[in-house]
Short mmCIF file of C-alpha atoms in Angstrom, two decimals:
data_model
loop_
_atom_site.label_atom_id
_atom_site.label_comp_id
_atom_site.label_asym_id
_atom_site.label_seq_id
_atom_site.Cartn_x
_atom_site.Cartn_y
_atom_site.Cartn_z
CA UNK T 124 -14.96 33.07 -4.88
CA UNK T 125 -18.73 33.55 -5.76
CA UNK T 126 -20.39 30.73 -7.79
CA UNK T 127 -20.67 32.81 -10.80
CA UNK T 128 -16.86 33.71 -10.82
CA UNK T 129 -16.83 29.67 -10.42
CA UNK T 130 -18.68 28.73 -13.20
CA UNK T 131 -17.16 26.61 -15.45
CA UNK T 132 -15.26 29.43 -18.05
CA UNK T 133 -12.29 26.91 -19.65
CA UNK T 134 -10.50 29.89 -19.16
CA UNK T 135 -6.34 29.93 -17.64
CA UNK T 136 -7.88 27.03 -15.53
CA UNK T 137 -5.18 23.81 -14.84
CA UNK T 138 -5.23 21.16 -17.60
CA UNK T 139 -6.36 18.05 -16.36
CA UNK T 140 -4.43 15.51 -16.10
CA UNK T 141 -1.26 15.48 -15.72
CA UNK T 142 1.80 13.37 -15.70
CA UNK T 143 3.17 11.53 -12.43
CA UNK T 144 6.61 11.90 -11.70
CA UNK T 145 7.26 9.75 -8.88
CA UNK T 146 4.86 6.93 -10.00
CA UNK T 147 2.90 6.38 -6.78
CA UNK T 148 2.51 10.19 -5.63
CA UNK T 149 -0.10 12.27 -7.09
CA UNK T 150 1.27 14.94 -9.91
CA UNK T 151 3.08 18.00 -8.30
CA UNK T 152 0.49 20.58 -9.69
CA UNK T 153 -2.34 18.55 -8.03
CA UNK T 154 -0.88 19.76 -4.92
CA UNK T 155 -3.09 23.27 -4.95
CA UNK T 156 -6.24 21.78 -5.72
CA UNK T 157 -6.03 19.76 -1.73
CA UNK T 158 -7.12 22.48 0.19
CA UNK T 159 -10.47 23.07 1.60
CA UNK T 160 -12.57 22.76 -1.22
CA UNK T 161 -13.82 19.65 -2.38
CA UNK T 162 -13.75 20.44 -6.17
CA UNK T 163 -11.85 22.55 -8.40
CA UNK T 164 -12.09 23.64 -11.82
CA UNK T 165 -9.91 21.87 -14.72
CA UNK T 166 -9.31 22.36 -18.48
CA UNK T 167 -9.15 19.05 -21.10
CA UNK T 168 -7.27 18.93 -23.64
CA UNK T 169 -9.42 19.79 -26.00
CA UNK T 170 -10.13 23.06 -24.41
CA UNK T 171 -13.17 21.72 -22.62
CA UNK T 172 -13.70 23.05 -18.79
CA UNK T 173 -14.17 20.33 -16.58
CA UNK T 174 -14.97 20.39 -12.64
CA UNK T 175 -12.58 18.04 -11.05
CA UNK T 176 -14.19 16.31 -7.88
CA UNK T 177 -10.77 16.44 -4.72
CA UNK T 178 -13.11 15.75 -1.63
CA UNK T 179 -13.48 11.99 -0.51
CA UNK T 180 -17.40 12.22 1.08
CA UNK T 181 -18.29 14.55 -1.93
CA UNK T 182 -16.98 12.22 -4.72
CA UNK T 183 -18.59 8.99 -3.04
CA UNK T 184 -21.71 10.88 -2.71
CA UNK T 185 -21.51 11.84 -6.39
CA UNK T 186 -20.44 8.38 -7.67
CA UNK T 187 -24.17 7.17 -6.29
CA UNK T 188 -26.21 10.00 -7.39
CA UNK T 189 -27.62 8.72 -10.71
CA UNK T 190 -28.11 12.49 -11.99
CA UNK T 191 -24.13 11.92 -13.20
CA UNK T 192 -24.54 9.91 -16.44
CA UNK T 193 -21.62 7.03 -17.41
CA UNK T 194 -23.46 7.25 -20.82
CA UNK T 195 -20.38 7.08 -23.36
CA UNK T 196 -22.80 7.06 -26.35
CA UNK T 197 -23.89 10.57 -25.29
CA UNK T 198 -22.81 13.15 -28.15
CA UNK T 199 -21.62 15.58 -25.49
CA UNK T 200 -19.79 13.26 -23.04
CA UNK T 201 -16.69 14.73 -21.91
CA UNK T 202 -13.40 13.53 -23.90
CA UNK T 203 -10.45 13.28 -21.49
CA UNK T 204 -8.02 11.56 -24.06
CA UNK T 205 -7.16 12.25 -27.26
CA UNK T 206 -7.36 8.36 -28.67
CA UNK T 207 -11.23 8.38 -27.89
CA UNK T 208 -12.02 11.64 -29.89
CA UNK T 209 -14.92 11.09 -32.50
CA UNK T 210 -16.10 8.00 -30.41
CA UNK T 211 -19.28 9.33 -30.01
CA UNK T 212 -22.25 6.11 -30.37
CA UNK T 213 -20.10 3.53 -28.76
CA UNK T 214 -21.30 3.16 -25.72
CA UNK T 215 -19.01 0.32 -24.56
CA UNK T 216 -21.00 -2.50 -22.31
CA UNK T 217 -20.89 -1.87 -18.25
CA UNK T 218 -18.70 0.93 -18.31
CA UNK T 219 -19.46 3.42 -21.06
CA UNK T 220 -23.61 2.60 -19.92
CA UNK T 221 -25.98 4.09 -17.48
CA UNK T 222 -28.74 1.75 -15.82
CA UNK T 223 -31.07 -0.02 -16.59
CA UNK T 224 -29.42 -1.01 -19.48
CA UNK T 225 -26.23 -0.99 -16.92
CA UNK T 226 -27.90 -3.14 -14.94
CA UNK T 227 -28.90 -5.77 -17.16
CA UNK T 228 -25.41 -6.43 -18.12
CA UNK T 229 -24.05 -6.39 -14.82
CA UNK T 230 -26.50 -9.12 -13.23
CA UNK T 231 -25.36 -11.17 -16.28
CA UNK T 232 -21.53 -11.00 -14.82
CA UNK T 233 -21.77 -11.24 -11.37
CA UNK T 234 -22.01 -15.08 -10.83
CA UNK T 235 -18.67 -15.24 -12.64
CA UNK T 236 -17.08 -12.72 -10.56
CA UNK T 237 -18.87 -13.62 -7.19
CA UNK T 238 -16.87 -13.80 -3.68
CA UNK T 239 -17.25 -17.91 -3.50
CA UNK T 240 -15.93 -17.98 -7.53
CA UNK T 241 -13.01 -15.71 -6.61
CA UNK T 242 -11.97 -17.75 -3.25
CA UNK T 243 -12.21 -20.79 -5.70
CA UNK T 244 -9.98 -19.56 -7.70
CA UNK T 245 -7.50 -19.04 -5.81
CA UNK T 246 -5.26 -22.13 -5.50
CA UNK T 247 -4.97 -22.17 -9.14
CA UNK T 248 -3.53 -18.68 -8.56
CA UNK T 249 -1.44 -19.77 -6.39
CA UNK T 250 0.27 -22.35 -8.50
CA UNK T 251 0.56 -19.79 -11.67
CA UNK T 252 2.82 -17.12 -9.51
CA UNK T 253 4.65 -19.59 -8.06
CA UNK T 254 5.60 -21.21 -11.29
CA UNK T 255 6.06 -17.70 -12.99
CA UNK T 256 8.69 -16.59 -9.67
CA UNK T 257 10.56 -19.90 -10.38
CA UNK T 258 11.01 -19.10 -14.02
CA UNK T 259 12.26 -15.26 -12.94
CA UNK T 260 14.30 -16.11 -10.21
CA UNK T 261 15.87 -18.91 -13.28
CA UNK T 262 15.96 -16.32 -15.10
CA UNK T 263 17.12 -13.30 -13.24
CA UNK T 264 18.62 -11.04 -12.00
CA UNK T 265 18.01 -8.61 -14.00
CA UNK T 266 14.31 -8.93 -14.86
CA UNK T 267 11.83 -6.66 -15.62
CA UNK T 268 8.84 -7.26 -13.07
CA UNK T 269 6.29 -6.02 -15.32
CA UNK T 270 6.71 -8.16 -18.01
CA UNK T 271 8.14 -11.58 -16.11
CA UNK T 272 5.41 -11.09 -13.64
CA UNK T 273 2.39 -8.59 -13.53
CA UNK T 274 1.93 -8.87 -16.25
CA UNK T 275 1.74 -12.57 -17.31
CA UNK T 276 -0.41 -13.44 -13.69
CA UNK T 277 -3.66 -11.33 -14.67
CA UNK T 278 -2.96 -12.70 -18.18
CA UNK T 279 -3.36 -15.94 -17.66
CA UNK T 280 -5.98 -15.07 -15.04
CA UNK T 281 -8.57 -13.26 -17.13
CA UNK T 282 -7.99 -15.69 -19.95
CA UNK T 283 -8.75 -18.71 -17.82
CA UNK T 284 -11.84 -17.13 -16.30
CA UNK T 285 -13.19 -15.90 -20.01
CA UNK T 286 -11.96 -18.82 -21.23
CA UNK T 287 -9.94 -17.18 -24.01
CA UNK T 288 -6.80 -19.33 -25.33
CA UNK T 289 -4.11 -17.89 -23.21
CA UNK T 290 -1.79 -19.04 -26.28
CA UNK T 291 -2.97 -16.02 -28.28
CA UNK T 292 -1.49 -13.75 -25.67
CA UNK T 293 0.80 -12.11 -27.68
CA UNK T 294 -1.72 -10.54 -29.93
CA UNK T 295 -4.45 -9.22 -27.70
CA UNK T 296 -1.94 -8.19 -25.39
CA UNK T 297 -0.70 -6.05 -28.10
CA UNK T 298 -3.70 -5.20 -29.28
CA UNK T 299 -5.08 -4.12 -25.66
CA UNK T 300 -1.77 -2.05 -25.30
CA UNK T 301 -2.10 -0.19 -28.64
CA UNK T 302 -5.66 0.52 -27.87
CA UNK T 303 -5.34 1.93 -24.33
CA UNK T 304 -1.86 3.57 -25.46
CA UNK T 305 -2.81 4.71 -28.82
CA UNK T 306 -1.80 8.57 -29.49
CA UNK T 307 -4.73 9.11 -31.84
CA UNK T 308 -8.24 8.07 -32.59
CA UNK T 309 -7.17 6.06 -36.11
CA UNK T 310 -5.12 4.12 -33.96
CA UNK T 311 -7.06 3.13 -31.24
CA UNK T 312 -9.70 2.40 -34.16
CA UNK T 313 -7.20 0.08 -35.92
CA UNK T 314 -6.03 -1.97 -32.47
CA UNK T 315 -9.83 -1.97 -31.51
CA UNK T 316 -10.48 -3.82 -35.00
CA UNK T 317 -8.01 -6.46 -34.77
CA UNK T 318 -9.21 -7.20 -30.83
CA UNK T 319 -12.44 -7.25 -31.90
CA UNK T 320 -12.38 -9.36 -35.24
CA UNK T 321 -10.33 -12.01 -32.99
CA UNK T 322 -12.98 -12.10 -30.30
CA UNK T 323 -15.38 -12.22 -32.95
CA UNK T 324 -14.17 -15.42 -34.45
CA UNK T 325 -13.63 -16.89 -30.81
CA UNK T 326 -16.91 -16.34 -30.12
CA UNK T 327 -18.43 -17.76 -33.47
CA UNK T 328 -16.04 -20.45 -32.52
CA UNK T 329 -17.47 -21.00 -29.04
CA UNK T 330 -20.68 -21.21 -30.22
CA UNK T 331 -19.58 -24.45 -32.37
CA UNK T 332 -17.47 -25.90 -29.93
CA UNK T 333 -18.33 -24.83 -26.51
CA UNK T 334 -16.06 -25.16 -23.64
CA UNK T 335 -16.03 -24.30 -19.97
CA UNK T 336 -15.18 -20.37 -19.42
CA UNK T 337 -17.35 -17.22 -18.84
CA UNK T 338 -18.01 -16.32 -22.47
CA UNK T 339 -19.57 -20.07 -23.20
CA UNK T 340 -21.74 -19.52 -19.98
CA UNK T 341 -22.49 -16.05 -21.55
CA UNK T 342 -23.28 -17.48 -25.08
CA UNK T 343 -25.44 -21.19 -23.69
CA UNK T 344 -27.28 -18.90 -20.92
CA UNK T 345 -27.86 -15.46 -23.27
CA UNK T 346 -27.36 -15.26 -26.36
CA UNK T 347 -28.74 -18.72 -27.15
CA UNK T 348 -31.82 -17.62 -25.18
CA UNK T 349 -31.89 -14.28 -27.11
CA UNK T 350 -31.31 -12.14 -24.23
CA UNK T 351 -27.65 -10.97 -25.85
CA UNK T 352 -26.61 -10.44 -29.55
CA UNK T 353 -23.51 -11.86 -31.04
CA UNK T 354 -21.89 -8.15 -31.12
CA UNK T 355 -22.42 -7.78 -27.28
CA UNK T 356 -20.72 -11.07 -26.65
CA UNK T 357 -17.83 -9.68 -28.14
CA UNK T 358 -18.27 -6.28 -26.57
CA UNK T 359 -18.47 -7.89 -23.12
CA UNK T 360 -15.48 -9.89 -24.08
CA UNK T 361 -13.11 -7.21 -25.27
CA UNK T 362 -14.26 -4.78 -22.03
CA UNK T 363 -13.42 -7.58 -19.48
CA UNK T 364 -10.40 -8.80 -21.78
CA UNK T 365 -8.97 -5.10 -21.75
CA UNK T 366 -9.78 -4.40 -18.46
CA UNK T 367 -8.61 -7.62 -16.85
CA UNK T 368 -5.12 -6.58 -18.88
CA UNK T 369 -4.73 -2.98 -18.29
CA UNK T 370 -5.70 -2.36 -14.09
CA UNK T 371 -4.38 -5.60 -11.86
CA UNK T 372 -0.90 -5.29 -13.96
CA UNK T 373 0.38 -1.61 -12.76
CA UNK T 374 -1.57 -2.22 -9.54
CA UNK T 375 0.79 -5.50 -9.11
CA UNK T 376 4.08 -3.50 -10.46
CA UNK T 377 3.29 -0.43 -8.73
CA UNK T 378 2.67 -2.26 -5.00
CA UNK T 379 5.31 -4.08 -5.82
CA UNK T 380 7.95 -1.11 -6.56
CA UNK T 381 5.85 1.10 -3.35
CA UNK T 382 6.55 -2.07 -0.90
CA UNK T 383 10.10 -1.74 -2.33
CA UNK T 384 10.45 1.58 -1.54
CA UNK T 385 9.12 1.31 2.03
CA UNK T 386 11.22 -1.47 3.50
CA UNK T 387 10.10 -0.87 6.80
CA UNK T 388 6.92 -1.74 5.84
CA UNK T 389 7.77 -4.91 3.69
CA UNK T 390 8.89 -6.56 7.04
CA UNK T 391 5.55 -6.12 8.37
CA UNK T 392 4.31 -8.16 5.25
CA UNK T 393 7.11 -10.73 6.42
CA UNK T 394 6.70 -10.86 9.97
CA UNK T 395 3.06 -10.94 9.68
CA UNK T 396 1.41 -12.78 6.52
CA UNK T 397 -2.39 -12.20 7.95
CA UNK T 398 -1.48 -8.46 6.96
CA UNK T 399 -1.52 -9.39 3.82
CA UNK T 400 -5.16 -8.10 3.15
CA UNK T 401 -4.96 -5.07 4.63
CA UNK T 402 -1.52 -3.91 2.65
CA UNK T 403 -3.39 -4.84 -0.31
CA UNK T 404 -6.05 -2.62 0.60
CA UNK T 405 -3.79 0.39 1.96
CA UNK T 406 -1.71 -0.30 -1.35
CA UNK T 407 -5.00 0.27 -3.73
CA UNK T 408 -5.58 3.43 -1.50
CA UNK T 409 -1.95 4.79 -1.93
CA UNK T 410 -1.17 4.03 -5.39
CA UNK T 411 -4.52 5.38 -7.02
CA UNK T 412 -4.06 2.92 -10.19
CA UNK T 413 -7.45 4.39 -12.06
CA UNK T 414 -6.43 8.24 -11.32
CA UNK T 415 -9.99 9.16 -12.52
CA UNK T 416 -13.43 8.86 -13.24
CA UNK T 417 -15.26 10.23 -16.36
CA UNK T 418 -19.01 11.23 -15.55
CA UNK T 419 -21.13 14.43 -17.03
CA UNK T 420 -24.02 16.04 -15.07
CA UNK T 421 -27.79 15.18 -16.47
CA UNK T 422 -29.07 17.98 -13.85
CA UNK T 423 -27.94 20.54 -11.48
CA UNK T 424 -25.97 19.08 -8.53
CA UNK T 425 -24.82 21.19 -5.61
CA UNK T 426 -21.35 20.28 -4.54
CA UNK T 427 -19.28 21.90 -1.84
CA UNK T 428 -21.27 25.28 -2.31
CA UNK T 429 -20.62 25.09 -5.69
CA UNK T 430 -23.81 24.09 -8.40
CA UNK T 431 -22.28 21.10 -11.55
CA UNK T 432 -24.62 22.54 -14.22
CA UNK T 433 -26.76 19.84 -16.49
CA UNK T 434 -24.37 19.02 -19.36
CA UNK T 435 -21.16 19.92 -17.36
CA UNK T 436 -17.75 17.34 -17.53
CA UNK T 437 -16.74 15.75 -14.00
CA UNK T 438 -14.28 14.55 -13.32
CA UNK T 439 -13.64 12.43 -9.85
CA UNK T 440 -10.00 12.33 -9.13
CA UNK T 441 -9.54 8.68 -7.33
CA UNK T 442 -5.65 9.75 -6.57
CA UNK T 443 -6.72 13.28 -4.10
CA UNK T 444 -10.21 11.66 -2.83
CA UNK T 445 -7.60 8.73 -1.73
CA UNK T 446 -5.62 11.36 -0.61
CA UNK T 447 -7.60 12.89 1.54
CA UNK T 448 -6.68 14.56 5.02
CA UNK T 449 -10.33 14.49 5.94
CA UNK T 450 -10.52 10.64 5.42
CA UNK T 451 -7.68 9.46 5.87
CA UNK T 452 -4.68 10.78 8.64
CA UNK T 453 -1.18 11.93 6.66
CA UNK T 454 -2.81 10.68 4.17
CA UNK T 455 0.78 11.03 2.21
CA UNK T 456 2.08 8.04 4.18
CA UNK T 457 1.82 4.18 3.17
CA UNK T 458 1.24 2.55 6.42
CA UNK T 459 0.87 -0.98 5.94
CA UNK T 460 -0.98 -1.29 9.40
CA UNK T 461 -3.46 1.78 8.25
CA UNK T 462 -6.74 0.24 7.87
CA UNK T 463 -8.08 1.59 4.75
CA UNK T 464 -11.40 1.72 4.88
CA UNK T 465 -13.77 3.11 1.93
CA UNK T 466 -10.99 3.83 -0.52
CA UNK T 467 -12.10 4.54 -3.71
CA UNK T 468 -9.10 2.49 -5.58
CA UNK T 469 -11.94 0.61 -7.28
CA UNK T 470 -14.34 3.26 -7.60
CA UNK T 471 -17.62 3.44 -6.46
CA UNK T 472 -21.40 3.49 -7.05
CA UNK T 473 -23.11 1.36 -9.63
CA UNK T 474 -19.60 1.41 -11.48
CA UNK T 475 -17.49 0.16 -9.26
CA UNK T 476 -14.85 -2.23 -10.45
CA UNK T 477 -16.68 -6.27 -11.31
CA UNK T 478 -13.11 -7.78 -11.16
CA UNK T 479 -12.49 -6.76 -7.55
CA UNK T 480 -12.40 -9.50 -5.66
CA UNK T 481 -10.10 -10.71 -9.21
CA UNK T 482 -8.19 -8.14 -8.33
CA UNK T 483 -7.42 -8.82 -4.75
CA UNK T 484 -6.73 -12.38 -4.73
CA UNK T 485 -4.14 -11.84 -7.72
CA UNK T 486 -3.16 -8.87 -5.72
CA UNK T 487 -2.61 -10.89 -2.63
CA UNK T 488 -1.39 -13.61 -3.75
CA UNK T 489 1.06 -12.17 -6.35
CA UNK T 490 2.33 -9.46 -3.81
CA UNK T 491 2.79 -12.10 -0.62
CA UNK T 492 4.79 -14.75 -2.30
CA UNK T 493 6.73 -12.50 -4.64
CA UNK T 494 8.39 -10.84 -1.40
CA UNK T 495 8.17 -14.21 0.75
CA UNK T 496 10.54 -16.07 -2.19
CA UNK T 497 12.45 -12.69 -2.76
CA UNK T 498 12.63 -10.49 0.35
CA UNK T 499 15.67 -8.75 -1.18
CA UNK T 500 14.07 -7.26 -3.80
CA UNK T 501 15.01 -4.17 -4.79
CA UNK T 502 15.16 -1.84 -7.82
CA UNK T 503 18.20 -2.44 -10.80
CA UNK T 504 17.77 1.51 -10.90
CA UNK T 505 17.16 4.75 -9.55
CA UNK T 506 13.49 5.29 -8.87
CA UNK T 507 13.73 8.45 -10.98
CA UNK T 508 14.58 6.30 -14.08
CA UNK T 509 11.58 3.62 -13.88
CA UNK T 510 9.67 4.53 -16.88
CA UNK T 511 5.91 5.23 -15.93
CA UNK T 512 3.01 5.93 -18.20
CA UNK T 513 1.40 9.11 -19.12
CA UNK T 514 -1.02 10.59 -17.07
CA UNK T 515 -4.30 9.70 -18.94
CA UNK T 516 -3.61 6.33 -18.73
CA UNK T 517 -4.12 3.80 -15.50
CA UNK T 518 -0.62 4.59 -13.54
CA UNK T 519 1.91 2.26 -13.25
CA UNK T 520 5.87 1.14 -14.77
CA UNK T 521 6.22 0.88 -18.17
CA UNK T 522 9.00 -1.67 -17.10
CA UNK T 523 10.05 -2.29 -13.52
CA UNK T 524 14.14 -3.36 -13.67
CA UNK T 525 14.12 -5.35 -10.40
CA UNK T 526 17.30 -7.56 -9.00
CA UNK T 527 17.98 -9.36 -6.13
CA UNK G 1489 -30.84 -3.31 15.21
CA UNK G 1490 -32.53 -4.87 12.19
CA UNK G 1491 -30.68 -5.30 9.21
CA UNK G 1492 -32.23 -4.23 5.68
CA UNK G 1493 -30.97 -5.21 1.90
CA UNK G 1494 -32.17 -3.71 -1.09
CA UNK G 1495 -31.62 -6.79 -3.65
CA UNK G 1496 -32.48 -4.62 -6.75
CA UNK G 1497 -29.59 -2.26 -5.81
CA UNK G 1498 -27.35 -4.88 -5.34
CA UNK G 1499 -24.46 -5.18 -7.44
CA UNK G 1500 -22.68 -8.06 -6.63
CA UNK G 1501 -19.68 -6.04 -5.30
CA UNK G 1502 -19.44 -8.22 -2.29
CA UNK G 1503 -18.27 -5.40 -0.35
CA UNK G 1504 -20.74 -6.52 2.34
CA UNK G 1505 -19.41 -10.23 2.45
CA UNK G 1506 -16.05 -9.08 3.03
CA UNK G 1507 -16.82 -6.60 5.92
CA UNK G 1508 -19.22 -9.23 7.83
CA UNK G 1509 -18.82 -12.72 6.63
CA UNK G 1510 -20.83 -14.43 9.38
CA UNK G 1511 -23.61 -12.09 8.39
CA UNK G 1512 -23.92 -11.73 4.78
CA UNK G 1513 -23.52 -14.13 1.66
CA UNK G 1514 -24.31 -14.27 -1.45
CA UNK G 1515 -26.78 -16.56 -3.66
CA UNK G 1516 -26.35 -18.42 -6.70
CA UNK G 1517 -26.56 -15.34 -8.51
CA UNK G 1518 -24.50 -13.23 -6.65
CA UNK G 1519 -26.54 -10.94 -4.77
CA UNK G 1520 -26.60 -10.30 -1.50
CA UNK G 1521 -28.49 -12.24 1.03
CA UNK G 1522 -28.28 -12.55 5.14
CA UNK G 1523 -26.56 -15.80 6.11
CA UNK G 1524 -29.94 -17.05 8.13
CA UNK G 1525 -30.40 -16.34 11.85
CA UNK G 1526 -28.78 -13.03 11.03
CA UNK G 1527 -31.18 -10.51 10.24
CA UNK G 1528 -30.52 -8.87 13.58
CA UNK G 1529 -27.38 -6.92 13.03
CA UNK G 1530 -26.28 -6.83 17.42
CA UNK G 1531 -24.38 -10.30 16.85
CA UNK G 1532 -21.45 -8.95 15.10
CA UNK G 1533 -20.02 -5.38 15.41
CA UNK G 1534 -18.57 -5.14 12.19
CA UNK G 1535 -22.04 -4.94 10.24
CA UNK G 1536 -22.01 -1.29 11.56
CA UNK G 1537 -19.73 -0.81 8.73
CA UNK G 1538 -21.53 -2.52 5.87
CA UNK G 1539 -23.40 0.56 4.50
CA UNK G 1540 -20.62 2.63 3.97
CA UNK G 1541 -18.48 -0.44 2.46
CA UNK G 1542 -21.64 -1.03 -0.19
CA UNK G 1543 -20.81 0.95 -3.23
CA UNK G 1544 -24.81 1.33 -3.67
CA UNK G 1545 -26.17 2.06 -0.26
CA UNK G 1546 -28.46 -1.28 -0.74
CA UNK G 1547 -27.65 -2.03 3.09
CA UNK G 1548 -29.51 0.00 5.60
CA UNK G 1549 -28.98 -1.04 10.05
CA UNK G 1550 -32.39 0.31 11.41
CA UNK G 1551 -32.14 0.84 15.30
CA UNK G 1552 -35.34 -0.28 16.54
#
């Protein structure tokens, strides 16, 4: 195909994206785009073209080159889901923000989220799963996974580290779910309201009574020295609050229900505890839990023979560069002895995900003694019944019926 | 082999810490920094690795 019959047209091109239906496997009609070239051309749903980035070395490359803009705020940045239509202006802190202004807010958060804070943490992990597998296996069987346990563990976990009262977790978990699973715009607005006039008050709170979290280190070390406003406080605090809610959840419910699915490779886990990093790593590589990446092109970029345009949507699918025979061998198969190097599970580039190391000690921790306690875990019903969300959405169970 | 970091890149990812902990740390602020004695990147094999684990290409291995 010539780059001209290439060129982004919007015209009887795939719509991007699409739903999973086994909920770790990439959608069916992806299956055409994995051939030699490392980008293909997509439709959104609002009839938008889109170039969808397959190739693993040509989406890393891309999600370093700062001519692809994060820049929410941008009038013409590409809408991929219906519930942020008409968003244009809110250019949400770290993610929705190119540098420097990127920057700034990221050098702000990186003490909190730093290797030595995250190995600190991790006892107190410890104790919370092990407490929250005594109350399921009290409890059970039946229980569903996803709300007995992936859910409540980065709860708790992002709460403690924000230092937001985990009480309350009722309402901004329902808030955080009707904002990331809101059908329209008006309701995305509405959840987004209530999050943010609670985290509002917290913060005005905080500011009277301080005590010992990330958001009072945020409000003594910035905004009381002028370097934040009280509106990016709260910005900062619904992003991480959100974000903390909406990844490390399906990526604990959907290694837990791949590991069930692959016995075989659960006994490695068993046999061998010091695998226990590397699963979690092969696990983030096979499960894909952020499917994609929203950029748009400032300037011409040559891809794969191909020239992105200055203005044009990209997309970088995190699900096929994970998947990709040039990176990885069979790249179909969960191996939990693969070593996983330079997945993009977390992303990559400037971007790339601040709760990582977060995300791999809950990961690790949650994963290793949920099967140690319950090695017989298994499903409570067919695989082809586990409700899974939609394909816009981070992948993972809805619930996860699990018995033992 | 010499080992390079690019501080203002950095973004705290710890990618580096995790593929060479002997060599690299990070500082109060959570940017990268060589654990000292290490700026010569022979001593352990996994640093060969590093730049392709940073997300931000702020490590560079010069062979001298």
């Amino acid at each position: 195909m010539t780059e001209s019959e290439m060129r982004l047209t919007g015209s009887q091109t795939p719509s991007f994206p699409q739903d999973r239906t086994c909920p770790y496997q990439p959608p069916k009609a992806y299956a055409e785009w994995r051939g030699e070239s490392p980008l293909t051309q997509v439709t959104l749903f609002d009839g938008r073209p889109a170039w969808l980035i397959t190739g693993h070395a040509e989406g890393r490359a891309l999600l370093v080159d700062p001519r692809l803009s994060s820049d929410w705020g941008h009038p013409a940045f590409p809408v991929v889901v219906r519930r942020t239509e008409g968003r244009g202006g809110l250019a949400f802190p770290l993610i929705g923000v190119d540098d420097p202004l990127h920057a700034r807010q990221r050098r702000m958060l990186i003490p909190s989220f730093g290797v030595k804070r995250m190995n600190a943490i991790r006892p107190r992990l410890q104790s919370l799963v092990d407490r929250l597998l005594d109350d399921m296996l009290a409890e059970g069987p039946v229980v569903d996974l996803v709300s007995a346990f992936a859910l409540p563990v980065p709860s708790m976990a992002i709460c403690e580290l924000l230092g937001v009262p985990y009480g309350d977790h009722d309402f901004f978990e329902e808030c955080s779910r009707d904002f990331v699973g809101a059908a329209t715009s008006a309701e995305a607005d509405a959840a987004f309201g209530e999050l943010y006039t609670y985290l509002h008050g917290l913060v005005g709170k905080k500011q009277a009574e301080p005590e010992d979290g990330l958001l009072d280190e945020l409000i003594a070390r910035q905004l009381e020295e002028g370097e934040l406003d009280h509106d990016e406080v709260v910005m900062i605090a619904l992003v991480l609050l959100v974000a903390g809610h909406e990844t490390t959840v399906n990526a604990i419910a959907l290694g837990a229900l791949t590991l069930i699915q692959h016995p075989e490779q659960t006994d490695v886990l068993l046999r061998d505890p010091g695998a226990l990093p590397g699963v979690v790593e092969e696990l983030l590589r096979f499960t894909s839990v952020s499917d994609y990446l929203v950029r748009m092109a400032k300037e011409d970029i040559d891809v794969g023979g191909e020239t992105v345009r200055a203005g044009d949507a990209v997309l970088v699918s995190i699900t096929l560069m994970n998947r990709d025979a040039k990176a990885y061998e069979n790249p179909d198969v969960f191996h939990a002895r693969r070593t996983a190097r330079h997945h993009v599970g977390f992303g990559h580039g400037i971007h790339q995900c601040l709760g990582q190391n977060l995300a791999r000690a809950e990961l690790e921790i949650a994963l290793g003694a949920l099967f140690a306690r319950i090695p017989g875990l298994r499903l409570a019903v067919p695989l082809d019944e586990v409700p899974i969300k939609a394909g816009h959405d981070a992948q993972g169970p809805i619930e996860l019926p699990v018995t033992w | 082999m010499r080992i390079t970091v690019d501080r203002d890149r950095c973004i705290g990812s710890g990618q580096c810490v995790m593929t060479a902990p002997g060599v690299f740390t990070q500082d109060d602020d959570a940017l990268v920094a060589l654990v000292p004695g290490h700026e010569d990147a022979a001593a352990d094999p996994r640093v060969r690795d590093v730049p392709m684990a940073c997300p931000v290409q702020a490590i560079a291995i010069h062979e001298d």
